Structures are given as C-alpha cells and as structure tokens.
Amino acid sequence: MTIKKGGDNMPTTGEKPGIGLYLCLKCYQQVRLDDDTDTLPPCPRCNHTEFIKIG
C-alpha cells in the first residue's frame, strides 16, 4: 500500500475531522469516528498522530 503524505485531507490527533474512517499513516490501523463532535485520538496501536480519511 502506498500512502502519499500531505494535502488538505490529513487530519491529526486532537482535531474534529467529522464522521468517517481514518487510517494511521504509520501502522495503517483504522480509527472510526461516529459523530461530528468526536476528537481524533492518537492511534490505538502505535500512538501516531497523522491520519488520512479513507471512508
């Protein structure tokens, strides 16, 4: 899998990027946010803080 870093759609820990599925850019763990008010946590697997929205 090739992930390109950068761009406008790269939420980080502490942001409220909205409902959706996010992929950790370090270990590829998926994190799902179910509400627009949910804050993106650090990756539960590796504690990384950068994600991309995949769904």
Short mmCIF file of N, CA and C in Angstrom, two decimals:
data_model
loop_
_atom_site.label_atom_id
_atom_site.label_comp_id
_atom_site.label_asym_id
_atom_site.label_seq_id
_atom_site.Cartn_x
_atom_site.Cartn_y
_atom_site.Cartn_z
N MET A 1 0.85 -1.17 0.00
CA MET A 1 0.00 0.00 0.00
C MET A 1 0.89 1.23 0.00
N THR A 2 0.58 2.19 -0.86
CA THR A 2 1.34 3.43 -0.92
C THR A 2 0.45 4.56 -0.45
N ILE A 3 0.90 5.29 0.53
CA ILE A 3 0.16 6.41 1.08
C ILE A 3 0.97 7.67 0.83
N LYS A 4 0.35 8.65 0.22
CA LYS A 4 1.01 9.93 -0.01
C LYS A 4 0.68 10.87 1.13
N LYS A 5 1.72 11.42 1.75
CA LYS A 5 1.52 12.39 2.82
C LYS A 5 1.33 13.77 2.22
N GLY A 6 0.68 14.62 3.00
CA GLY A 6 0.46 15.99 2.56
C GLY A 6 -0.93 16.17 2.01
N GLY A 7 -1.23 17.41 1.64
CA GLY A 7 -2.55 17.69 1.11
C GLY A 7 -3.48 18.22 2.20
N ASP A 8 -4.69 18.53 1.78
CA ASP A 8 -5.65 19.14 2.69
C ASP A 8 -6.35 18.14 3.59
N ASN A 9 -6.35 16.87 3.21
CA ASN A 9 -7.14 15.88 3.95
C ASN A 9 -6.24 14.99 4.80
N MET A 10 -5.47 15.61 5.70
CA MET A 10 -4.59 14.86 6.58
C MET A 10 -4.84 15.30 8.01
N PRO A 11 -5.94 14.80 8.61
CA PRO A 11 -6.24 15.19 9.99
C PRO A 11 -5.22 14.63 10.97
N THR A 12 -5.08 15.33 12.08
CA THR A 12 -4.16 14.90 13.13
C THR A 12 -4.89 14.79 14.46
N THR A 13 -4.28 14.09 15.39
CA THR A 13 -4.83 13.91 16.72
C THR A 13 -5.23 15.25 17.32
N GLY A 14 -6.41 15.27 17.93
CA GLY A 14 -6.92 16.48 18.58
C GLY A 14 -7.90 17.24 17.72
N GLU A 15 -7.92 16.96 16.42
CA GLU A 15 -8.86 17.62 15.52
C GLU A 15 -10.21 16.91 15.54
N LYS A 16 -11.23 17.60 15.06
CA LYS A 16 -12.56 17.02 14.91
C LYS A 16 -12.89 16.99 13.42
N PRO A 17 -12.34 16.00 12.70
CA PRO A 17 -12.46 15.98 11.24
C PRO A 17 -13.80 15.49 10.71
N GLY A 18 -14.68 15.02 11.60
CA GLY A 18 -16.00 14.58 11.17
C GLY A 18 -16.15 13.06 11.14
N ILE A 19 -17.37 12.65 10.89
CA ILE A 19 -17.71 11.23 10.83
C ILE A 19 -16.93 10.56 9.70
N GLY A 20 -16.40 9.37 9.98
CA GLY A 20 -15.71 8.64 8.93
C GLY A 20 -14.69 7.65 9.46
N LEU A 21 -13.99 7.05 8.53
CA LEU A 21 -12.96 6.06 8.83
C LEU A 21 -11.61 6.67 8.48
N TYR A 22 -10.68 6.60 9.41
CA TYR A 22 -9.37 7.23 9.25
C TYR A 22 -8.29 6.16 9.38
N LEU A 23 -7.21 6.32 8.61
CA LEU A 23 -6.13 5.35 8.57
C LEU A 23 -4.85 5.99 9.10
N CYS A 24 -4.23 5.34 10.08
CA CYS A 24 -2.96 5.81 10.62
C CYS A 24 -1.88 5.71 9.53
N LEU A 25 -1.11 6.76 9.37
CA LEU A 25 -0.08 6.78 8.33
C LEU A 25 1.18 6.01 8.72
N LYS A 26 1.28 5.57 9.96
CA LYS A 26 2.47 4.83 10.39
C LYS A 26 2.24 3.32 10.38
N CYS A 27 1.12 2.86 10.97
CA CYS A 27 0.91 1.41 11.09
C CYS A 27 -0.35 0.92 10.36
N TYR A 28 -1.10 1.85 9.77
CA TYR A 28 -2.30 1.53 8.98
C TYR A 28 -3.48 1.02 9.81
N GLN A 29 -3.46 1.27 11.11
CA GLN A 29 -4.61 0.96 11.96
C GLN A 29 -5.77 1.89 11.58
N GLN A 30 -6.97 1.35 11.53
CA GLN A 30 -8.15 2.16 11.22
C GLN A 30 -8.80 2.66 12.49
N VAL A 31 -9.27 3.91 12.44
CA VAL A 31 -9.99 4.53 13.56
C VAL A 31 -11.29 5.09 12.99
N ARG A 32 -12.42 4.73 13.61
CA ARG A 32 -13.72 5.21 13.14
C ARG A 32 -14.25 6.27 14.11
N LEU A 33 -14.70 7.38 13.53
CA LEU A 33 -15.38 8.41 14.31
C LEU A 33 -16.85 8.37 13.93
N ASP A 34 -17.73 8.29 14.92
CA ASP A 34 -19.16 8.11 14.69
C ASP A 34 -19.97 9.38 14.82
N ASP A 35 -19.33 10.47 15.21
CA ASP A 35 -20.06 11.72 15.43
C ASP A 35 -19.19 12.90 15.00
N ASP A 36 -19.82 13.96 14.52
CA ASP A 36 -19.07 15.15 14.10
C ASP A 36 -18.32 15.82 15.25
N THR A 37 -18.73 15.54 16.49
CA THR A 37 -18.08 16.16 17.64
C THR A 37 -16.95 15.31 18.22
N ASP A 38 -16.74 14.10 17.67
CA ASP A 38 -15.66 13.23 18.15
C ASP A 38 -14.29 13.81 17.80
N THR A 39 -13.37 13.73 18.75
CA THR A 39 -12.00 14.18 18.55
C THR A 39 -11.15 12.99 18.13
N LEU A 40 -10.32 13.18 17.11
CA LEU A 40 -9.46 12.11 16.63
C LEU A 40 -8.40 11.80 17.70
N PRO A 41 -8.37 10.54 18.18
CA PRO A 41 -7.38 10.18 19.21
C PRO A 41 -6.05 9.81 18.57
N PRO A 42 -5.01 9.65 19.39
CA PRO A 42 -3.77 9.05 18.85
C PRO A 42 -4.10 7.63 18.39
N CYS A 43 -3.32 7.10 17.50
CA CYS A 43 -3.53 5.74 17.03
C CYS A 43 -3.51 4.77 18.22
N PRO A 44 -4.53 3.91 18.33
CA PRO A 44 -4.56 2.98 19.46
C PRO A 44 -3.49 1.90 19.40
N ARG A 45 -2.90 1.69 18.23
CA ARG A 45 -1.87 0.66 18.08
C ARG A 45 -0.47 1.21 18.30
N CYS A 46 -0.16 2.38 17.68
CA CYS A 46 1.23 2.85 17.71
C CYS A 46 1.39 4.27 18.28
N ASN A 47 0.27 4.92 18.62
CA ASN A 47 0.28 6.25 19.23
C ASN A 47 0.67 7.36 18.25
N HIS A 48 0.70 7.07 16.95
CA HIS A 48 1.00 8.07 15.92
C HIS A 48 -0.16 9.07 15.85
N THR A 49 0.08 10.23 15.26
CA THR A 49 -0.92 11.29 15.30
C THR A 49 -1.39 11.78 13.93
N GLU A 50 -0.91 11.19 12.83
CA GLU A 50 -1.30 11.63 11.49
C GLU A 50 -2.13 10.55 10.81
N PHE A 51 -3.23 10.96 10.18
CA PHE A 51 -4.16 10.05 9.56
C PHE A 51 -4.58 10.57 8.19
N ILE A 52 -5.17 9.68 7.40
CA ILE A 52 -5.89 10.10 6.19
C ILE A 52 -7.30 9.53 6.30
N LYS A 53 -8.24 10.23 5.71
CA LYS A 53 -9.63 9.75 5.70
C LYS A 53 -9.78 8.77 4.54
N ILE A 54 -10.31 7.58 4.86
CA ILE A 54 -10.48 6.55 3.83
C ILE A 54 -11.94 6.17 3.63
N GLY A 55 -12.81 6.73 4.40
CA GLY A 55 -14.23 6.38 4.24
C GLY A 55 -15.14 7.19 5.08
#
